[in-house]
Structures are given as structure tokens and as C-alpha cells.
Tab-separated table of C-alpha atoms in Angstrom:
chain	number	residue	atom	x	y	z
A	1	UNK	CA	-3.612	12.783	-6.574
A	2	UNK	CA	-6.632	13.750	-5.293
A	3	UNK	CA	-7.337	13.490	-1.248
A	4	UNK	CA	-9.857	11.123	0.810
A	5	UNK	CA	-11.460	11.561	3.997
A	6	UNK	CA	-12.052	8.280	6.259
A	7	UNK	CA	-12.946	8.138	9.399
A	8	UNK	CA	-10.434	7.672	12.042
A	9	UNK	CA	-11.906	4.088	13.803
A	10	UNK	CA	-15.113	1.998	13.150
A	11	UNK	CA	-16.667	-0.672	15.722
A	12	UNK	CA	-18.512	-3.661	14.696
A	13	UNK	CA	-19.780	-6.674	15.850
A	14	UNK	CA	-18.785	-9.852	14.300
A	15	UNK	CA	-21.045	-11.517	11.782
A	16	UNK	CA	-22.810	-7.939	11.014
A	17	UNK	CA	-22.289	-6.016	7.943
A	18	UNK	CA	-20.062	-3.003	7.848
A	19	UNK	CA	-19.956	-0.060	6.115
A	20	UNK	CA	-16.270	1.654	5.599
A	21	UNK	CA	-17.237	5.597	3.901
A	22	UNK	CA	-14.747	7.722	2.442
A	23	UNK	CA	-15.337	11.218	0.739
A	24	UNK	CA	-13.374	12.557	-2.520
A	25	UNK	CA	-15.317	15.306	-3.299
A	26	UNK	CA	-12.218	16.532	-5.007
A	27	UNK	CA	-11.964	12.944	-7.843
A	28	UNK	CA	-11.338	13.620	-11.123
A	29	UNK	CA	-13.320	11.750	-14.247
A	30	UNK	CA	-9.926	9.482	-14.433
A	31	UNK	CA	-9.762	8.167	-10.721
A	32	UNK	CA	-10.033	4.830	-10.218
A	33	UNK	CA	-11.532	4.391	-6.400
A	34	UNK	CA	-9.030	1.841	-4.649
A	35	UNK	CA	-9.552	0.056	-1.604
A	36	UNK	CA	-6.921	-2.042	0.602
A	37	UNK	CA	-6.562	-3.179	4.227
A	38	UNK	CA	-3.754	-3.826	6.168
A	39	UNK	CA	-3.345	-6.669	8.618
A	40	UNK	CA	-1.144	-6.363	11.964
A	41	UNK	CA	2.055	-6.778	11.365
A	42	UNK	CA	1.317	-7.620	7.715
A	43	UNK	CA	1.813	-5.938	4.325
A	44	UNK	CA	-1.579	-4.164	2.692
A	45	UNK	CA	-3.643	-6.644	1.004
A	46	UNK	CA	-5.789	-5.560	-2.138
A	47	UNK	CA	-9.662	-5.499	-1.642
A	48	UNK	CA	-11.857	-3.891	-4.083
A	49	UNK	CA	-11.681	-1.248	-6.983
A	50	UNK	CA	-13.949	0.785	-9.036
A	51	UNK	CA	-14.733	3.686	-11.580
A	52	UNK	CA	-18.388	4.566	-11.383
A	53	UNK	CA	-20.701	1.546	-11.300
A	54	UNK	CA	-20.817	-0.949	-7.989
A	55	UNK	CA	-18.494	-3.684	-7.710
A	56	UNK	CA	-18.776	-6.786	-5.880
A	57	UNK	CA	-16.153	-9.577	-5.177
A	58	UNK	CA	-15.205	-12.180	-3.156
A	59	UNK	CA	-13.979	-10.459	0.002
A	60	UNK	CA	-16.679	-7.247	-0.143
A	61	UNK	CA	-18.518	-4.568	-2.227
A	62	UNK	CA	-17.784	-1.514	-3.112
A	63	UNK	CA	-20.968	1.239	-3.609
A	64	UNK	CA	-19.663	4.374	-5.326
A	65	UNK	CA	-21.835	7.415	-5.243
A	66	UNK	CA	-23.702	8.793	-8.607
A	67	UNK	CA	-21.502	12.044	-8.505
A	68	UNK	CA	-18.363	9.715	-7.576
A	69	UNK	CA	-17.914	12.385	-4.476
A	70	UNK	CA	-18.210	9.351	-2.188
A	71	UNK	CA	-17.925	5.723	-1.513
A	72	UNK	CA	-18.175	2.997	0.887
A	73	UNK	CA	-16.661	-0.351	0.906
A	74	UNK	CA	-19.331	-2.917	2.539
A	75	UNK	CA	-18.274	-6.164	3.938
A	76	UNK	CA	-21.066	-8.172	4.227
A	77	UNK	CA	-20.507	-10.340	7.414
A	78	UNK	CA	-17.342	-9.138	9.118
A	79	UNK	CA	-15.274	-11.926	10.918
A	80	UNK	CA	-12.451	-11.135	13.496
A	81	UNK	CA	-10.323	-11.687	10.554
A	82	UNK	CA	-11.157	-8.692	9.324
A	83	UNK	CA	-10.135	-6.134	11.835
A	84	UNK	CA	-7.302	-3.942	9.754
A	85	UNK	CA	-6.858	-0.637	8.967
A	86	UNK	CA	-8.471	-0.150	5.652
A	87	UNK	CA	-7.553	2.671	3.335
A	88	UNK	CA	-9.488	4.506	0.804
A	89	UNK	CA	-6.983	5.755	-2.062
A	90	UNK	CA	-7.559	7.515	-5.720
A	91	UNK	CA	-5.281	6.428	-8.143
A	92	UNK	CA	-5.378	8.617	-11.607
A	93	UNK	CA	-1.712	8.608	-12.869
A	94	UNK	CA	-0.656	5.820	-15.349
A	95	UNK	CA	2.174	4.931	-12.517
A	96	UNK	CA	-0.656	3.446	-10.541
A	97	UNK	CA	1.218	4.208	-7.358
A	98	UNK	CA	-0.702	4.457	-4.514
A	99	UNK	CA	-1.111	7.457	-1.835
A	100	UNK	CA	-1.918	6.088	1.575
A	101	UNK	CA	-3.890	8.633	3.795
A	102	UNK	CA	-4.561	7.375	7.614
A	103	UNK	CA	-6.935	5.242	7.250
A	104	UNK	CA	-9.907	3.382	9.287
A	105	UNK	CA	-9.041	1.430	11.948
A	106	UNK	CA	-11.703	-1.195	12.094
A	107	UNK	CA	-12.209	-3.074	15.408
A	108	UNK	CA	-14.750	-6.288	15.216
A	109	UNK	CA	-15.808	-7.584	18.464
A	110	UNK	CA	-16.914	-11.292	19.276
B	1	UNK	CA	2.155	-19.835	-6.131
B	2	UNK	CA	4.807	-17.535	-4.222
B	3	UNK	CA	3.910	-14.062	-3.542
B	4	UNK	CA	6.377	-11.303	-3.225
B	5	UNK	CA	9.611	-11.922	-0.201
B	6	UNK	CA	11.716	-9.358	0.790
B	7	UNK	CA	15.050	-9.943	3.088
B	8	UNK	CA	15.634	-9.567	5.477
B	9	UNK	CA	12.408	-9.294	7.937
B	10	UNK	CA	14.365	-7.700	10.360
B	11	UNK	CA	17.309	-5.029	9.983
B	12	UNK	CA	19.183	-3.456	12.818
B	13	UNK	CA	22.042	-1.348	12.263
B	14	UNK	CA	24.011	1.394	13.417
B	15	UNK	CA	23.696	4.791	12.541
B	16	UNK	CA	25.787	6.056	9.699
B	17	UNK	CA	26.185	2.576	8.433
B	18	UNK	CA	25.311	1.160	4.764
B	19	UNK	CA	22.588	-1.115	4.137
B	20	UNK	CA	20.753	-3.240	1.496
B	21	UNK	CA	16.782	-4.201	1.010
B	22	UNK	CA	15.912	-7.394	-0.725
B	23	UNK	CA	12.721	-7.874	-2.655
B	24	UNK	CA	11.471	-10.600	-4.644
B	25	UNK	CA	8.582	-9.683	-6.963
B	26	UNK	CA	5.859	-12.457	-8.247
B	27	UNK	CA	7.231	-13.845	-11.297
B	28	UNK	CA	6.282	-12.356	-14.264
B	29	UNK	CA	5.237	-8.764	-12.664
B	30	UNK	CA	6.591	-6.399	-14.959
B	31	UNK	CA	5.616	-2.835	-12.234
B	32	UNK	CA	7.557	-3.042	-8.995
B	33	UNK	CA	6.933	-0.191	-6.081
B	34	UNK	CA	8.671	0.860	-2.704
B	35	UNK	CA	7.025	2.126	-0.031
B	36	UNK	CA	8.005	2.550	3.825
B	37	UNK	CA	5.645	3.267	6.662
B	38	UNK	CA	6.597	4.677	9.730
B	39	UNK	CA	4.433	3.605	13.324
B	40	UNK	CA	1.279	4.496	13.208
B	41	UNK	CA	1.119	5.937	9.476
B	42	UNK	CA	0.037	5.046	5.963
B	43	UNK	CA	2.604	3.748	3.738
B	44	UNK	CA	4.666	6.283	1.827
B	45	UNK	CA	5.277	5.711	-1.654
B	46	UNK	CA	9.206	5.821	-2.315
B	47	UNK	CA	10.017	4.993	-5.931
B	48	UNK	CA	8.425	2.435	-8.606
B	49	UNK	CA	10.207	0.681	-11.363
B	50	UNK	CA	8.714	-0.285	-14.368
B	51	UNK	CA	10.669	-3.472	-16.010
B	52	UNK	CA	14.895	-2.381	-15.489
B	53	UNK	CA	14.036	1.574	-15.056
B	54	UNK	CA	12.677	3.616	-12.509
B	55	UNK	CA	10.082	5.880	-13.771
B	56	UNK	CA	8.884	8.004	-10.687
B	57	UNK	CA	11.355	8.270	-7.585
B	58	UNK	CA	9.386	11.417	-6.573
B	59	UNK	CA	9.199	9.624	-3.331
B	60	UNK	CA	12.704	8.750	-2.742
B	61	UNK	CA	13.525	11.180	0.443
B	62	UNK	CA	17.043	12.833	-0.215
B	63	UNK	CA	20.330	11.348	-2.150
B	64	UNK	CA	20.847	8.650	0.698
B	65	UNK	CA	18.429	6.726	-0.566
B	66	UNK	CA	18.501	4.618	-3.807
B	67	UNK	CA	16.740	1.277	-6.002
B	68	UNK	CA	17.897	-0.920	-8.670
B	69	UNK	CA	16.491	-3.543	-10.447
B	70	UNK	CA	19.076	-4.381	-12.933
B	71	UNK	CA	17.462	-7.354	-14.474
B	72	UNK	CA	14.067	-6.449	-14.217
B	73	UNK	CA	12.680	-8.748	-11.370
B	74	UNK	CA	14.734	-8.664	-7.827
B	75	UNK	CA	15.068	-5.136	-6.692
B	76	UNK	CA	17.301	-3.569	-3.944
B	77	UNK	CA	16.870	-0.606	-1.905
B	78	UNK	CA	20.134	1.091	-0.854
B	79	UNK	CA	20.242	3.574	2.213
B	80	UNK	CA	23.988	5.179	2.735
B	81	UNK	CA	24.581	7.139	5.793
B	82	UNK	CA	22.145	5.656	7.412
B	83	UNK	CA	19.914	7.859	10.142
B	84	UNK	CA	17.849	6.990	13.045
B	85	UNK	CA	14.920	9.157	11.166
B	86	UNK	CA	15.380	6.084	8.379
B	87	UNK	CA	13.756	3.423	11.226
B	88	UNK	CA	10.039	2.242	9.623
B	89	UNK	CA	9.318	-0.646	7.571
B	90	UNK	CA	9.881	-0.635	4.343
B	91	UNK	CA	7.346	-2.402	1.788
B	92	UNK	CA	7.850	-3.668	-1.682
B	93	UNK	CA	4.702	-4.631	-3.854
B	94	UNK	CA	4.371	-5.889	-7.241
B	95	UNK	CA	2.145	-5.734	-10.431
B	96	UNK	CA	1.366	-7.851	-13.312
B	97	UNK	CA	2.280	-5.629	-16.851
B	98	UNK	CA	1.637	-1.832	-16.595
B	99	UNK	CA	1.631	-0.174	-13.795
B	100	UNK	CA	-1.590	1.975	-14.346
B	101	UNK	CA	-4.398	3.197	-12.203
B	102	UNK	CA	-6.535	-0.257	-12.069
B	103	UNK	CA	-3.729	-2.954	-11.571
B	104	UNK	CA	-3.981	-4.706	-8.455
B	105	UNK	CA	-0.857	-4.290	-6.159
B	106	UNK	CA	0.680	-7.061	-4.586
B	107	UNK	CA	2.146	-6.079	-1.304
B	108	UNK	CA	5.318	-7.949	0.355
B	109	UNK	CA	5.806	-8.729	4.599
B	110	UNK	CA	8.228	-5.788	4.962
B	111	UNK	CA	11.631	-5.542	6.453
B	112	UNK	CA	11.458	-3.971	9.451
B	113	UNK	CA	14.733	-1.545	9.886
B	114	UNK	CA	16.048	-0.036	13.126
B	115	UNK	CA	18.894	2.072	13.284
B	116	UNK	CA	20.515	2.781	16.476
């Protein structure tokens, strides 16, 4: 599978947007571009996926680069709620299992 | 509706000793996955079963460690032998039909395991 790049922590304020990049200048035509975030203390929680055009839902958007080499996952007013690590992952195998790198710790402040 | 359990939440044991990992998928999720994380790292994909078989254990660490899911629902993770190396939590998630590379996964509390 191929590799991301995240950074290591992100600050934001609360009730700003936030933009979460990750590089994969390595993806394949077949990657699917997988976001999740993990709570403290909690299990990872599924947020977003894509394959070359934007995606919006619910919880945040997801803006993928023309050349696919890059992405960011944009939440559009970030609540203390949503201070997790959040993890960029590729996913190109049929198995669908997913390869966790570190992560970005996001930290929203009041 | 329910999401996915796992039991215990909390697992201390001794080292050498044998234990068992409980985890309850959402009904009707045919792709089930393993993963453990240790402090302060990513989750590390163990072994995934798709309906009664496993079809990767790539991840599975060394012959200690083994999964079953003889019915194709609950699943249990076996550790023999146990070692204080094993101590992380370890995550079960779920999926509805084939796993594949868009399927949403659907990711369980943990059981936290500590062996002394």
C-alpha cells in the first residue's frame, strides 16, 4: 500500500475551518483516499473517502488534488469535539484493510 | 442500532498465560478486521475475515497469535504464551458485504490488554 505524509500536530481555534493535508505522491490509479479520526480513548471513527473528484458529507470535505499526489480533509467549523488524531490512509487492495501511519494530532482551542 | 462490542474492555493477565478477545460485529457485516495499537501509534492491522475464513493474516505477529469466526459473525482473538510485548489495545471493526477498498469500516471500543 502506498505511503502518506501528515503532519505531526495542527492547532485551531474553535468555530474556524481547518485544513488536515496529506501527500501520496506515490498513489496508484486504484487508491481510494481514506480518511478517519480517532477519539481519546475511543475506537477510529470513519470520516470521508474519495477517488479523484471532491467529496463532501456530513461531518467534512475532502479536496483531492488534480494529479491525486495530495489531499486535504477540510472541516468546516471545528468544535472541541473534534480534536482527534486524524489519519490519512490509501486503500487499493480488494481486502480493504487499512494501514494506519501516525497521524495528525489536531488540538482545537476555545 | 448496535454498533460493534468487544469483551472484555479491560484484560489483565499474567505473562505466559492464555487469553481470549471477544468481538461482536454489526449484524449483517459480512468483512470483519483486527487491529491492535500500541501507546502512542496507529493501529496495526492483524488479520481480516471475510464471512467464516480468514483471507489475509499477513498481520498476525508470530504463531502465538490466532482468530476464528466459526459462524461468520462473533470473532475471537486467541493469544497463547502470552508476553508483556503483547500489552496495546486491540481493535475489531466491521464492514457491510465485501471488504474492498471503498467500504466504510466500523471500528469497535477496544479491549485494552496488560500483561504483567
Amino acid at each position: 500500500d502506498a505511503k502518506t505524509t501528515q503532519p505531526n500536530s495542527m492547532e485551531s481555534n474553535e468555530e474556524e475551518p481547518v485544513h488536515l493535508p496529506c501527500n501520496h505522491s506515490t498513489i496508484s490509479g486504484t487508491d481510494y483516499i481514506h480518511w478517519y479520526r480517532q477519539l481519546p480513548s475511543q475506537g477510529p471513527e470513519y470520516v470521508i473517502h474519495g477517488l479523484t473528484s471532491n467529496v463532501n458529507n456530513r461531518m467534512a470535505s475532502l479536496a483531492i488534488a488534480e494529479d491525486r499526489k495530495s489531499s486535504t480533509l477540510i472541516l468546516h467549523r471545528a468544535t472541541l469535539r473534534d480534536a482527534a488524531v486524524y489519519y490519512c490512509i490509501l486503500i487499493s487492495s480488494n481486502t480493504g484493510k487499512l494501514i494506519f501511519g501516525q497521524g495528525t494530532t489536531l488540538q482545537v482551542k476555545p | 442500532g448496535a454498533g460493534v462490542s468487544q469483551t472484555p474492555s479491560n484484560k489483565v493477565t499474567e505473562k505466559g498465560k492464555y487469553v481470549e478477545l471477544r468481538c461482536d460485529p454489526i449484524s449483517g457485516h459480512t468483512a470483519l478486521y483486527w487491529y491492535r495499537q500500541s501507546l502512542g501509534q496507529g493501529p496495526e492491522f492483524l488479520i481480516y475475515f471475510q464471512g467464516t475464513g480468514a483471507a489475509d493474516d499477513s498481520g498476525l505477529p508470530n504463531d502465538r497469535f490466532f482468530a476464528v469466526r466459526p459462524e461468520g459473525s462473533v470473532s475471537t482473538l486467541k493469544i497463547q504464551r502470552t508476553e508483556r510485548g503483547d500489552s496495546a489495545v486491540y481493535l475489531c471493526a466491521s464492514s457491510l458485504s465485501l471488504a474492498s477498498s471503498y467500504n466504510e469500516q466500523f471500528f469497535g471500543p477496544g479491549t485494552r490488554l496488560t500483561v504483567l
